[in-house]
Each structure stands twice: as structure tokens, then as C-alpha cells.
Coordinates of C-alpha atoms in Angstrom, one line a residue:
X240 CA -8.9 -13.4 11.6
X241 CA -10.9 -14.2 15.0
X242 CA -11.3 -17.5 13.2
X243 CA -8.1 -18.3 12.8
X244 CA -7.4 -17.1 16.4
X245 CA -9.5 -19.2 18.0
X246 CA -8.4 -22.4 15.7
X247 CA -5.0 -21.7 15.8
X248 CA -2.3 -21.0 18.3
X249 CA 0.1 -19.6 16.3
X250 CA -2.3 -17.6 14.2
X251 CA 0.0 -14.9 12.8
X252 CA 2.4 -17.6 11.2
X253 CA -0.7 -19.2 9.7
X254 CA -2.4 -15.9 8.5
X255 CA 1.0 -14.7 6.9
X256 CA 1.4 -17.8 5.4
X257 CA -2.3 -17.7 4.1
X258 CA -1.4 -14.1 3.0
X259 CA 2.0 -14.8 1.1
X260 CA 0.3 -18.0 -1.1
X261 CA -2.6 -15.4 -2.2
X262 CA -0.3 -12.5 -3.3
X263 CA 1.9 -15.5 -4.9
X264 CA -0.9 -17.2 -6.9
X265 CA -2.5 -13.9 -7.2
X266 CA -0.2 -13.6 -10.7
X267 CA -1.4 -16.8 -11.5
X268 CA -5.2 -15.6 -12.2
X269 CA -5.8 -15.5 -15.8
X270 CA -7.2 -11.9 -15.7
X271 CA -4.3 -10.7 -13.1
X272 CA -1.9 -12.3 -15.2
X273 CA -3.7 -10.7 -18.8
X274 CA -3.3 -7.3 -16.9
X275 CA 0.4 -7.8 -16.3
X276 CA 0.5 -8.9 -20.0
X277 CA -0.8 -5.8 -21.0
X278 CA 2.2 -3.7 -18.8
X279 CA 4.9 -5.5 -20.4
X280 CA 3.2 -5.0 -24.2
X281 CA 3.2 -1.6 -23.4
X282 CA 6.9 -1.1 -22.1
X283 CA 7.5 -3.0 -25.5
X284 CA 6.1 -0.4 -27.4
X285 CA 7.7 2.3 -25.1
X286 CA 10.8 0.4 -26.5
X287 CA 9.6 0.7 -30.4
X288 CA 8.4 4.4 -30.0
X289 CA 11.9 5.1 -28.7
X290 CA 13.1 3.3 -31.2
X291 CA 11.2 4.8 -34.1
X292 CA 11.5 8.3 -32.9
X293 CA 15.6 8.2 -32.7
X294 CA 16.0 6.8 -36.0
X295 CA 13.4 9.4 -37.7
X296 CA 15.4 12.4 -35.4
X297 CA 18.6 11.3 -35.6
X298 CA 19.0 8.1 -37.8
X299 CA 20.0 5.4 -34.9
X300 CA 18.9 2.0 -33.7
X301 CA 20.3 2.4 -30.5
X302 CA 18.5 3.1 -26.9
X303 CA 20.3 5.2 -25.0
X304 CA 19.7 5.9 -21.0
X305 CA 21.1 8.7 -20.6
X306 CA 18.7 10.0 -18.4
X307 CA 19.0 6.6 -16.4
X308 CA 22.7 7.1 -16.4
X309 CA 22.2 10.5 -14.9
X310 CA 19.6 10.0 -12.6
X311 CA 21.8 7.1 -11.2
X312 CA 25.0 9.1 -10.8
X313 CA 28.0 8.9 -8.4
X314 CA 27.2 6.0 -6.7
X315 CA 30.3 5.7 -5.2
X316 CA 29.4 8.6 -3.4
X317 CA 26.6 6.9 -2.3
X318 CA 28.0 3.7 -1.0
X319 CA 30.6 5.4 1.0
X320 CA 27.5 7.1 2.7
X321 CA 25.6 4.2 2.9
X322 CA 28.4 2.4 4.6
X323 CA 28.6 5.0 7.0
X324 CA 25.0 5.1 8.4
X325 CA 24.7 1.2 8.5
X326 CA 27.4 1.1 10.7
X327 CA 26.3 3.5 13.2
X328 CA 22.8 2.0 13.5
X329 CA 24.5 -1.2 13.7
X330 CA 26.9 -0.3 16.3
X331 CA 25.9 3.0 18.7
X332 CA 22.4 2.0 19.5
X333 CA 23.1 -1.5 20.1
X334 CA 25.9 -0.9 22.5
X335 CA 24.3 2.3 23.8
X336 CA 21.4 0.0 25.5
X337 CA 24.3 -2.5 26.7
X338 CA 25.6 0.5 28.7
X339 CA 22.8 1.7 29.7
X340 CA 21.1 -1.5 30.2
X341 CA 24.3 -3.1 32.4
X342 CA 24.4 0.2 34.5
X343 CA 20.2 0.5 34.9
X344 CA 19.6 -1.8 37.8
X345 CA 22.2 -0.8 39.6
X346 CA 22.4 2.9 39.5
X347 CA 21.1 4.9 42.5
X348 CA 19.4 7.2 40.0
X349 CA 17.6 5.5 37.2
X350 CA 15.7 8.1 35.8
X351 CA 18.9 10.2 35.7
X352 CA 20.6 7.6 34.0
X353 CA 18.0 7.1 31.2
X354 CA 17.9 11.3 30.2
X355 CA 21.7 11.4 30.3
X356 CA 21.9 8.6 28.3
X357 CA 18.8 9.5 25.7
X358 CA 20.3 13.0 24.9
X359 CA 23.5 11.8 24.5
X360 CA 22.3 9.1 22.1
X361 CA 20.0 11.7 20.6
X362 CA 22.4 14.1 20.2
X363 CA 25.2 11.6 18.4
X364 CA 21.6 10.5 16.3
X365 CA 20.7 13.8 14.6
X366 CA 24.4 14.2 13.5
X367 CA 24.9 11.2 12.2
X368 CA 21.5 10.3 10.7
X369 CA 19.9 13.7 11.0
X370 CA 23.0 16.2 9.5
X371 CA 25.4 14.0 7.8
X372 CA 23.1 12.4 4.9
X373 CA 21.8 15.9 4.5
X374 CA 25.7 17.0 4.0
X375 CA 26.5 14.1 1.9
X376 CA 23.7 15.0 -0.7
X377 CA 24.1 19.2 -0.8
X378 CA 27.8 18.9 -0.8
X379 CA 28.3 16.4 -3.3
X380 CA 25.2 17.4 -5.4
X381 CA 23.8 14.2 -6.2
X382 CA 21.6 13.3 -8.7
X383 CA 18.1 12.5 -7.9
X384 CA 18.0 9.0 -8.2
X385 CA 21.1 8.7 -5.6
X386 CA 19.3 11.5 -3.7
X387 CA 16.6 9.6 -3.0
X388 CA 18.7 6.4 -2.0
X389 CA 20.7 8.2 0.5
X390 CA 17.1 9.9 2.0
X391 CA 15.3 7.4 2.0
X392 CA 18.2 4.6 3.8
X393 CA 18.1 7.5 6.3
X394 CA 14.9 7.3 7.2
X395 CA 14.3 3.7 7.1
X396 CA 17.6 3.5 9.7
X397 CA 16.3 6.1 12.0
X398 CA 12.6 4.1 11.9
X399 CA 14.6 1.1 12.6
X400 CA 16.7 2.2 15.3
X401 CA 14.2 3.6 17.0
X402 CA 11.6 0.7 16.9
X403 CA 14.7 -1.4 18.1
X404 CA 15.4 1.0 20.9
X405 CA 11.5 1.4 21.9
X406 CA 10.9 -2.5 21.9
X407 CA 13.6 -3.7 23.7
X408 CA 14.2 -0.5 26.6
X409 CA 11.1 -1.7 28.1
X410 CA 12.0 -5.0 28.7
X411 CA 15.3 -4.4 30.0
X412 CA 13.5 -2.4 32.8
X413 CA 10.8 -5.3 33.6
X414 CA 13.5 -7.7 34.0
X415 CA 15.6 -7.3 37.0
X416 CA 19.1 -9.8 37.0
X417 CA 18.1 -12.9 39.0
X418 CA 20.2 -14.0 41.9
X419 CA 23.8 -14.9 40.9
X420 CA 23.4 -13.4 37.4
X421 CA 25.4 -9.2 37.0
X422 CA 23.8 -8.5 34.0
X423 CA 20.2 -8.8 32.4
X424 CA 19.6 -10.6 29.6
X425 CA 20.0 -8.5 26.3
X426 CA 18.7 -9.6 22.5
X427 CA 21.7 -10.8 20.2
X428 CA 23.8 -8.4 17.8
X429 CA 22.9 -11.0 15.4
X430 CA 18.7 -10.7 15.8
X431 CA 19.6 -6.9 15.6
X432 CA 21.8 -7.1 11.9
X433 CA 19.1 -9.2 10.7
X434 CA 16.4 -6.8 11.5
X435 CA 18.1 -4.1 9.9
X436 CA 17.6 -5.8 6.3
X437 CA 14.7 -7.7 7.0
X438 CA 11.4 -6.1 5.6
X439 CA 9.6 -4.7 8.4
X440 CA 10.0 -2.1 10.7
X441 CA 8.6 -3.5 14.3
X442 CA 11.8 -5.2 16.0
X443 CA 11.1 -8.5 17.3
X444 CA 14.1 -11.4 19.0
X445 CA 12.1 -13.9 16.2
X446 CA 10.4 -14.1 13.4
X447 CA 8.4 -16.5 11.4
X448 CA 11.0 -18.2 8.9
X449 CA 10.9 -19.9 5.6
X450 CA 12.7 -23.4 5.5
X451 CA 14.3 -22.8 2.4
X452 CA 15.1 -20.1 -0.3
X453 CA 13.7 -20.4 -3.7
X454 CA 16.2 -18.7 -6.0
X455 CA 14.2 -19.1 -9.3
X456 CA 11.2 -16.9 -7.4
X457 CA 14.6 -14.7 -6.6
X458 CA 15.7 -14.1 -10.0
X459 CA 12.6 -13.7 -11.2
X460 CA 11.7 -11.3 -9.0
X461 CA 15.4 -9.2 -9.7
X462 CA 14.3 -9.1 -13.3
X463 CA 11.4 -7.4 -12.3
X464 CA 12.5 -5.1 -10.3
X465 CA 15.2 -4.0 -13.4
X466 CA 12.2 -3.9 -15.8
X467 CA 10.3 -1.3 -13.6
X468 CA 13.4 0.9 -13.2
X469 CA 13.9 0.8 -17.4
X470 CA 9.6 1.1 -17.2
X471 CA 10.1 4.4 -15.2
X472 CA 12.5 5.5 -17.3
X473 CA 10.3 5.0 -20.4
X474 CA 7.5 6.6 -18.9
X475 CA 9.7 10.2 -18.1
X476 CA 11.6 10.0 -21.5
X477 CA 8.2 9.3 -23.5
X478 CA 5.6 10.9 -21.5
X479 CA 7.2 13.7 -19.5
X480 CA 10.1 15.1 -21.2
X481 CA 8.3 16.1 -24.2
X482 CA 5.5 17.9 -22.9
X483 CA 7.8 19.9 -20.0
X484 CA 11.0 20.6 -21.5
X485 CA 10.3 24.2 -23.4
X486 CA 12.0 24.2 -26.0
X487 CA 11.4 27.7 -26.2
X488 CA 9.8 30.2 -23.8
X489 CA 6.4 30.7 -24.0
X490 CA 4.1 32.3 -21.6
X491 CA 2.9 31.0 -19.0
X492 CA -1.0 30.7 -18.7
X493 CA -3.8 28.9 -16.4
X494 CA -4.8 26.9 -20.1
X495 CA -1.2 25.2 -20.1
X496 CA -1.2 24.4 -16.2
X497 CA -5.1 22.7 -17.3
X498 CA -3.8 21.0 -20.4
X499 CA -0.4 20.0 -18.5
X500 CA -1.8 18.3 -15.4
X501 CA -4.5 16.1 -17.8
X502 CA -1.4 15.5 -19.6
X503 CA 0.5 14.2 -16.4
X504 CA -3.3 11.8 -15.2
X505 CA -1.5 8.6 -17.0
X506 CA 2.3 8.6 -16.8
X507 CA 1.1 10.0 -12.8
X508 CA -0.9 6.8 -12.4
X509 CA 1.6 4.9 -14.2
X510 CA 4.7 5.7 -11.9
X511 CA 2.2 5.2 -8.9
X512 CA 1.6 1.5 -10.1
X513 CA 4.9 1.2 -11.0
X514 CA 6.2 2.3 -7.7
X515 CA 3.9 0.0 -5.5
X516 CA 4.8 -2.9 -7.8
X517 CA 8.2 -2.6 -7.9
X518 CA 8.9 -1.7 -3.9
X519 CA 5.9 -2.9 -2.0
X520 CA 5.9 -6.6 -4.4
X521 CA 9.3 -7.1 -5.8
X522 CA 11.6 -5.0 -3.3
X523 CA 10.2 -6.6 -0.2
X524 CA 9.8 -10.2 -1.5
X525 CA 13.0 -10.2 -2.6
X526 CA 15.0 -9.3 0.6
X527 CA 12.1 -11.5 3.0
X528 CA 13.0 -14.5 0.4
X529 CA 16.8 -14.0 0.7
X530 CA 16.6 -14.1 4.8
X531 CA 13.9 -16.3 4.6
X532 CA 11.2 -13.9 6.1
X533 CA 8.2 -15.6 5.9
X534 CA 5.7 -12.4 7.3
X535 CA 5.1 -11.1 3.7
X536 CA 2.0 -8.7 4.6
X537 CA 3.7 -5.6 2.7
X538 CA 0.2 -4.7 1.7
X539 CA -3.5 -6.2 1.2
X540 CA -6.1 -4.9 -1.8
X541 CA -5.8 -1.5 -1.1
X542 CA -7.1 -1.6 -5.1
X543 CA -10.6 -2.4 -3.8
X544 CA -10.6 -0.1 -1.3
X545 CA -14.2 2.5 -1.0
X546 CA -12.7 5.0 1.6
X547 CA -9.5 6.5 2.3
X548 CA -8.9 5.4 5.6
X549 CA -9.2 1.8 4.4
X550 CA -6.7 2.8 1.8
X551 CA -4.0 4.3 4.2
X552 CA -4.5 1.3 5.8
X553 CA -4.0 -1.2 3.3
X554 CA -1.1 0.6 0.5
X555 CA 1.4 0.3 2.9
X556 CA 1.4 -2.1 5.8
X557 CA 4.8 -1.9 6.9
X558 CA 5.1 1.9 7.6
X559 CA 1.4 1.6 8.6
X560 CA 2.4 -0.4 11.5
X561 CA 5.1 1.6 12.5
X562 CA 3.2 4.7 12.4
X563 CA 0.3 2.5 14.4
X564 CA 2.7 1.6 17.0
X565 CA 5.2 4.3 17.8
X566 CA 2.7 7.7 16.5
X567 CA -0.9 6.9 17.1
X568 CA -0.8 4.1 20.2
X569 CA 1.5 6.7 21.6
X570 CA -0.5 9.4 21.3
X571 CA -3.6 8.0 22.9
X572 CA -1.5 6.3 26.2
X573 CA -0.5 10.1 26.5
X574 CA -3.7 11.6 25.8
X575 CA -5.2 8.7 28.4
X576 CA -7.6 7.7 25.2
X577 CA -9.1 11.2 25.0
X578 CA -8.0 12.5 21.7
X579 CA -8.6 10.2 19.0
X580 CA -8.8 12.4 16.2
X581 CA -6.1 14.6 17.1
X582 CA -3.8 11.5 17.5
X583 CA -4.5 10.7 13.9
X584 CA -4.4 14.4 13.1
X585 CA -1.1 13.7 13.9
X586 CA -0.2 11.2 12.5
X587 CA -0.9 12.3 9.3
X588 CA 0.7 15.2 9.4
X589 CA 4.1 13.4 10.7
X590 CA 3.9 11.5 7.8
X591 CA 3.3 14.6 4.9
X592 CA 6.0 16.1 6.5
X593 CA 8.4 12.9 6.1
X594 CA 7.2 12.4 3.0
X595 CA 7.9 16.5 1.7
X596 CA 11.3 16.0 3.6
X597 CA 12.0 13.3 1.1
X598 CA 11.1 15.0 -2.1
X599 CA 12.5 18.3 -1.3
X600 CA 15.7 16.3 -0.2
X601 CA 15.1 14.0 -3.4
X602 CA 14.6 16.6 -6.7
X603 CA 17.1 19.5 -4.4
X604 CA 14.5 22.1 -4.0
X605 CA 11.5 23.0 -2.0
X606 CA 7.7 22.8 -3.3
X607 CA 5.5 21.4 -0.8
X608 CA 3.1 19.9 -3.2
X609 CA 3.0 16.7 -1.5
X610 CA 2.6 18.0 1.7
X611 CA -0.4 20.0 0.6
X612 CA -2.4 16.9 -1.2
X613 CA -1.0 14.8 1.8
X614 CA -1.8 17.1 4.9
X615 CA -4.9 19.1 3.6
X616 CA -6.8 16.8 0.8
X617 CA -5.5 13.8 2.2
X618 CA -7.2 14.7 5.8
X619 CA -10.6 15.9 4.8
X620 CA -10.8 12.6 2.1
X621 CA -9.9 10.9 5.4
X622 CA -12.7 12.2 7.7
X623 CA -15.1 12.1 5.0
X624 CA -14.7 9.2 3.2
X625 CA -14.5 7.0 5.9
X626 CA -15.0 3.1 6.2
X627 CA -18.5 3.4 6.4
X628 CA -18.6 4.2 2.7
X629 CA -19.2 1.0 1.1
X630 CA -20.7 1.6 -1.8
X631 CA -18.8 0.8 -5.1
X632 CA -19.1 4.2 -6.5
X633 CA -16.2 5.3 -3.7
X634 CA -13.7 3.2 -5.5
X635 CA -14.6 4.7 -8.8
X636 CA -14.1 8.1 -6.4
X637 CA -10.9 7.2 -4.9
X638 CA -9.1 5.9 -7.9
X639 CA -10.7 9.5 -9.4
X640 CA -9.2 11.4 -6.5
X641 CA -5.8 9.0 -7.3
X642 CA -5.8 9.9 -11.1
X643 CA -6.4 13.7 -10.0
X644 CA -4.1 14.0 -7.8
X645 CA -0.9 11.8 -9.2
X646 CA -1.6 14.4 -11.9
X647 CA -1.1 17.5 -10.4
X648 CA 2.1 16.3 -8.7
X649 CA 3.6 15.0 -12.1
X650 CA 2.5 18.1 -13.8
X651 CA 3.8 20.8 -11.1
X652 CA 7.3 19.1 -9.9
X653 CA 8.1 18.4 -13.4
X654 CA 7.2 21.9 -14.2
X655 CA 9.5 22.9 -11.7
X656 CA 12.2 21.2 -12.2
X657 CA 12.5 23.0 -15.6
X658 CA 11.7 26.5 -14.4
X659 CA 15.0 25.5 -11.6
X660 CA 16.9 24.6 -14.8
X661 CA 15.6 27.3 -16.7
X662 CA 15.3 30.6 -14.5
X663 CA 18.4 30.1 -12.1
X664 CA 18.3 32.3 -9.3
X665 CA 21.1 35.1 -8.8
X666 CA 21.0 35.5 -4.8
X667 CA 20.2 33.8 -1.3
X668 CA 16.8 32.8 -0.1
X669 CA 14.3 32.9 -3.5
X670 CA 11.3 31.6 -3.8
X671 CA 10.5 29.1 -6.5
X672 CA 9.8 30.8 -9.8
X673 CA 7.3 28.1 -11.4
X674 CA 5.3 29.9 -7.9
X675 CA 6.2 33.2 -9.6
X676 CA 4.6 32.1 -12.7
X677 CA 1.4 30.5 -11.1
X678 CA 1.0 33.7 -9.0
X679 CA 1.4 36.0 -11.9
X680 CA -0.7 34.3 -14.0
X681 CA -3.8 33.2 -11.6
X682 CA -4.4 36.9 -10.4
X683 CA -3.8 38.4 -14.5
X684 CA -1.5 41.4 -13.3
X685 CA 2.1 40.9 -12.1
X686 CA 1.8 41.4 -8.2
X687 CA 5.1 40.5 -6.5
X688 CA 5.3 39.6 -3.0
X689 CA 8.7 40.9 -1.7
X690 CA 9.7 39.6 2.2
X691 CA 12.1 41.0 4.1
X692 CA 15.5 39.2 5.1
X693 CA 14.5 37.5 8.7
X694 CA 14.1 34.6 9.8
X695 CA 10.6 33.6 9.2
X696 CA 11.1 34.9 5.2
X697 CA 13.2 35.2 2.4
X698 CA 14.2 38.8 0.2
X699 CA 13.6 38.6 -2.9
X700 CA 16.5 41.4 -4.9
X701 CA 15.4 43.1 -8.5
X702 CA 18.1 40.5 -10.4
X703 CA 16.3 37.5 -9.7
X704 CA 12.7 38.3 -11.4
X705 CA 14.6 39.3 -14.7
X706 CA 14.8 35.5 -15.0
X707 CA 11.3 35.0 -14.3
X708 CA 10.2 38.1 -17.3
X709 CA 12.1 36.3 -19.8
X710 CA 10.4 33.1 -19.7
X711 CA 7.1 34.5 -19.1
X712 CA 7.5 37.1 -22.1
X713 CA 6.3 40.3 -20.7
X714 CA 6.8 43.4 -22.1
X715 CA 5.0 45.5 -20.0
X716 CA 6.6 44.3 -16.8
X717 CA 9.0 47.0 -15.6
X718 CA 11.6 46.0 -13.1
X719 CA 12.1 48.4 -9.8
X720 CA 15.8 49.8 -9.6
X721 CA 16.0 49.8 -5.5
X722 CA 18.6 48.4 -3.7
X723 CA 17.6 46.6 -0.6
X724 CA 17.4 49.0 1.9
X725 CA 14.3 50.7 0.3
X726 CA 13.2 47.6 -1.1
X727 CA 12.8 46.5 2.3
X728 CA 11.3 49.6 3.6
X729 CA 8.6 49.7 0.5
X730 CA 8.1 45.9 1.7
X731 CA 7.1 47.1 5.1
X732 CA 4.9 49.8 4.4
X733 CA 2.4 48.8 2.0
X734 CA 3.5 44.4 1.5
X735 CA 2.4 44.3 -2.0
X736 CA 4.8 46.2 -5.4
X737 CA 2.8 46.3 -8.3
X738 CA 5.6 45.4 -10.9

């Protein structure tokens, strides 16, 4: 790159284009292109098993998608909501810095100016992109598919609004009206709309554009991102379903959680392909070929990768610049250069929490397994594996870690999404009852943690474990008869009940 730098003045045009031809031709390498072969063979016998297994069970030769179908519900819903946060982010921010821009060299007291107008525009932000997604999805009980769409659109239009905010505030300031002129000069509504569908997240007035669209790489590209939806599907309904859905209630023991998470180590990995390929490939080249976007650097060969920085670094370029520019740049020009690790401390921990936001927002209940392998495994991989590992047995331990861990989250969100379906809970404030299980089973004698009603904790009443006894099949598990007054007084006295 300091090659092209020196050879070229308009190096990042050049290195993009350099970029998109070797992600393009990448396909085109006979063993690249015998290892996509090998996907589709196997979503063709996904197809046959399916197939097979419905006529034996049920005599048809007809595939059904019902869980497609379900996952993918009330999309109406979801437009209506859609339609609603595009057109704030469209509209208030954009106008918001005309106001404040018009009125900024000219008002007697600037700084004043720029809080009032910040907390009002904050303020109007978290209810309209902060509350109102979060409404639209509890109230009207989405599915999880259409969860995630409205989560995910929320956080890609607060990321956008704010880069847009960030980059152009700044030069508002710097550039004082000239003589004869009332008003500075302000970037286009139209540079804005295009930004917001654009595939990056750093607001520029320009970017490098594409003469031309191709519309065969378009349709292709469309049909690949429908094959990887009916992939994923395959992969829960052939891989997941079986082994999670009880079909009758067994007891729970640490052998099944073993024998479920190495159960979960290939659809895990699967889905995590899947996923890159079908957002970070087709998703992104799709919309920069439709506006002609010609900075396709969505990722580099995080797949060779022998540390886990590099790999943070590399799996996802877009947010990675955005968390670069706006979270750890930031964080050193306030820190005056002095905290380095804390300011990717940081970091990382604003991104687990985003990231547990979105699945606890996405599946409708609470289980911070991704924070955990995010904010605690993820961190010390970080520190310790860092880039000046460069041997090749750190890939074959990161792609170990990667099998591991996509594992474990299959296994345990899967697992409680079942026990959710399967042990409903009867009262305000529970905790999750796969956790019950876990806890009850890792320490071989039922002890129940019961917290009382506050703020900082949730109280757990007598009714809600009977669920919990059936499916774990203990007889010898003897339910208190307290109401909550005493509960909460045996809670505070001694913190453990031996059930």
C-alpha cells in the first residue's frame, strides 16, 4: 500500500479497484470455485434428505418452509417500521445541522447553541431510533427473522446518522461564510440519501464510482443471496431441530450439554460461513453494484488470518472502520494517546454489548452468551494472540477457537429457545430456565438462587420452578410453600434455599 501511494495519486481508487478484481476472480480459481461446488452439492442433498425423510414420515414429495414462512412473518409490520426510521434519518439530522449550521456563525453563544441543539437532537434520537423499534418488535411480537431486520436497520441508521453528523459538524465550524455569502456551504440531501444505502458506514460528499452497472453480476448475485437464506434454512431444519426439539422430557445432564455443543461444531461453522458469504459478499456487492459503489473492501482474508486481532480486523471492514474512527481514534484524542489498551478495551466491549443487544432483541429473550465469548474470550484471544503470532499453527488455533466457539452458541441459544417454549414462566422478572437447568445440574444438588424484587435483581415466586421440575424429572425436588414476604426475608438472611 505505500507502493501504491507513492505511484499513485489517487491510490484508494486504485487499491479498491485492485481489491474488488481479486474478490471477483477470486470465484474464478479452480480450487475456490471446487469449494463452492462442494456447498451447493451439499445444499442439494440437504434438499434429498428432506426429501427422503417426509416421504418415509409422512408420505409427500413436497418441501415445505414452514419454518422460513415463520421466521419471516408479518412483514408488513416491518415495512411500516422500516419506513418510519428511514425517514427520520433522512430528514431530522439533515435539517437539524441546516439549523444549526445557518444559525452557528452567527450566534453570540456558539457553544450554547451546539448543547441545546445536540440534546434536543439526542433526545428526538433515542425515541425514535432508540424506543420506537424496541416498541415495534415487543408489541407486535415479531418473529425472529423480522426481529432481526428491524434491529439490525436500527443500528445501521443510528451508525449512519451519526458518522454523517460527526463528518460533516466539523467542517461546518472550520468554514466561516465568505464575504457576500449568509450561509456556509452544506453537503447535498442527495450525497446524504445516497449514503444511507450505500455500503459503508464513514460519510463522505464523494465516492469512487463505477461507470456502469452490470446486471448479469446483479442477478447472479440475488440468486445467491436466496440460496443462502433456503441454505440456512436447511441447516436449522436438518441439523438443529432434530437434536433440540425434546420430544419428550428428559433430564437434563452435563453429558447432553457435551454431546449437544459437538453436535452444534458443523451447522455452528456452517451458518458462520453462510452468514459472511451471504452479507459481507453478496449483500454488499449487490447494493455497491446497484449505485455503482466502486470501494468494495467489505472484507480481506480474514480465512488466513494467525491471530485474533488480525481477524477483527479483517472479517468485517466496514464496521471495523467505523468502530476505528468514531470508538478507538476517539478514545485516544481524549485520552491524549495515553491509554491504548483501555481504548481497545473499549472498543470491544461497545461492540459485545451491540452485538448481545441484537440477539436478545433478535430471539426475544436475554442470555448473554455472545457477550461472554465476545467480551471475555474474545479479549484475552485478543491480547494473547496477537499479530506477532505468525506461525501457521495459530490458524489451525483460531479456526479451532471458531469451531469451539460457534458451537457452544448454536448449542445453548438453541437450547434455550426450547426450554422458553417449553417451561413458560408464570410471573414478572424470571430468570432463564435452560440457566436453571445448567445450575442444577453443574453443582449435582438443586440450589436455587432466589433475588429479591429491586432494581438490580429479579424474584423468582414458587410457581415458576414447577416448570423447570417437570422437564428436569426430579422427584426428590420439593417445592417451598412461602409466599413472597418470607421468601424474601429467607432470601436475605442466608441467599441460598436448598430445594
Amino acid at each position: 500500500f505505500t507502493l501504491l501511494t507513492r505511484s499513485y495519486p489517487n491510490e484508494r481508487i486504485y487499491f479498491n479497484d485492485c481489491f474488488l478484481l481479486f474478490i471477483s476472480e477470486l470465484f474464478e480459481i479452480n480450487h475456490i470455485r471446487t469449494i463452492y461446488h462442494m456447498f451447493i452439492a451439499v445444499l442439494l442433498i440437504f434438499c434429498l434428505s428432506t426429501l427422503a425423510v417426509d416421504y418415509i414420515d409422512q408420505g409427500r414429495l413436497v418441501l415445505e418452509f414452514d419454518l422460513l414462512f415463520f421466521a419471516f412473518g408479518k412483514l408488513g409490520t416491518v415495512t411500516w417500521a422500516w419506513v418510519v426510521m428511514f425517514a427520520y434519518t433522512l430528514f431530522v439530522p439533515y435539517y437539524t445541522l441546516v439549523f444549526w449550521g445557518s444559525l452557528y456563525h452567527s450566534f453570540p453563544s456558539k457553544l450554547g447553541l451546539s448543547l441545546g441543539t445536540g440534546l434536543v437532537l439526542s433526545a428526538v434520537q433515542t425515541y425514535v431510533l432508540g424506543q420506537f423499534p424496541i416498541y415495534v418488535v415487543v408489541h407486535y411480537q415479531l418473529p425472529p427473522a423480522s426481529r432481526f431486520i428491524v434491529i439490525l436497520e436500527q443500528i445501521r441508521f443510528l451508525m449512519k446518522s451519526y458518522s454523517f453528523m460527526r463528518e460533516t459538524a466539523p467542517v461546518v465550524m472550520k468554514n466561516t461564510p465568505k464575504e457576500g455569502t449568509v450561509l456556509p456551504r452544506f453537503p447535498t440531501l442527495s450525497s446524504y440519501l445516497y449514503f444511507l444505502f450505500c455500503p459503508t458506514l464513514i460519510y463522505r460528499e464523494s465516492y469512487p464510482r463505477n461507470s456502469h452497472i452490470r446486471w448479469k453480476y446483479v442477478g447472479i448475485t440475488l440468486g445467491m443471496i436466496l440460496g443462502c437464506l433456503f441454505y440456512g434454512y436447511f441447516i436449522l431444519v436438518r441439523l438443529c431441530v432434530p437434536v433440540f426439539r425434546p420430544e419428550t422430557n428428559q433430564p437434563f445432564s452435563k453429558r447432553t450439554l457435551v454431546l449437544a455443543v459437538f453436535h452444534s461444531i458443523l451447522p455452528g461453522i456452517m451458518l458462520l460461513l453462510l452468514c459472511f458469504f451471504a452479507f459481507l459478499h453478496c449483500w454488499l456487492n449487490l447494493f455497491g453494484e446497484l449505485l455503482c459503489f466502486a470501494d468494495r473492501m467489505f472484507y480481506k482474508d480474514w480465512w488466513n488470518s494467525t491471530s485474533f486481532a488480525n481477524y477483527y480486523r479483517t472479517w468485517n471492514v466496514v464496521v471495523h472502520d467505523w468502530l476505528y474512527y468514531y470508538g478507538y481514534r476517539d478514545f485516544l484524542w481524549l485520552s491524549k494517546r495515553k491509554f491504548r489498551t483501555a481504548a481497545m478495551l473499549s472498543v470491544f466491549i461497545v461492540s459485545a454489548v451491540v452485538h448481545e443487544y441484537a440477539f436478545t432483541m433478535g430471539f426475544g429473550f436475554f442470555y448473554p452468551v455472545m457477550f461472554c465469548l465476545f467480551a471475555v474470550f474474545g479479549v484475552v484471544f485478543n491480547f494473547t494472540m496477537n499479530d506477532k503470532r505468525q506461525s501457521p499453527v495459530f490458524n489451525v488455533i483460531m479456526w479451532a477457537c471458531l469451531f469451539v466457539g460457534q458451537g457452544v452458541q448454536v448449542c445453548l441459544y438453541c437450547q434455550e429457545w426450547y426450554a422458553q417454549i417449553h417451561c413458560p414462566r408464570t410471573g414478572v422478572g424470571t430468570s432463564p430456565t435452560f440457566v436453571l437447568q445448567v445450575l442444577e445440574s453443574s453443582i449435582g444438588y438443586t440450589w436455587m438462587i432466589l433475588l429479591f424484587e429491586s432494581s438490580f435483581s429479579f424474584f423468582m415466586i414458587p410457581d415458576q420452578l414447577q416448570p423447570l421440575c417437570r422437564l428436569a424429572d426430579r422427584t426428590d425436588i420439593i417445592i417451598f410453600k412461602s409466599d413472597k414476604k418470607e421468601c424474601r426475608k429467607s432470601c436475605f438472611l442466608s441467599g441460598f434455599i436448598k430445594l
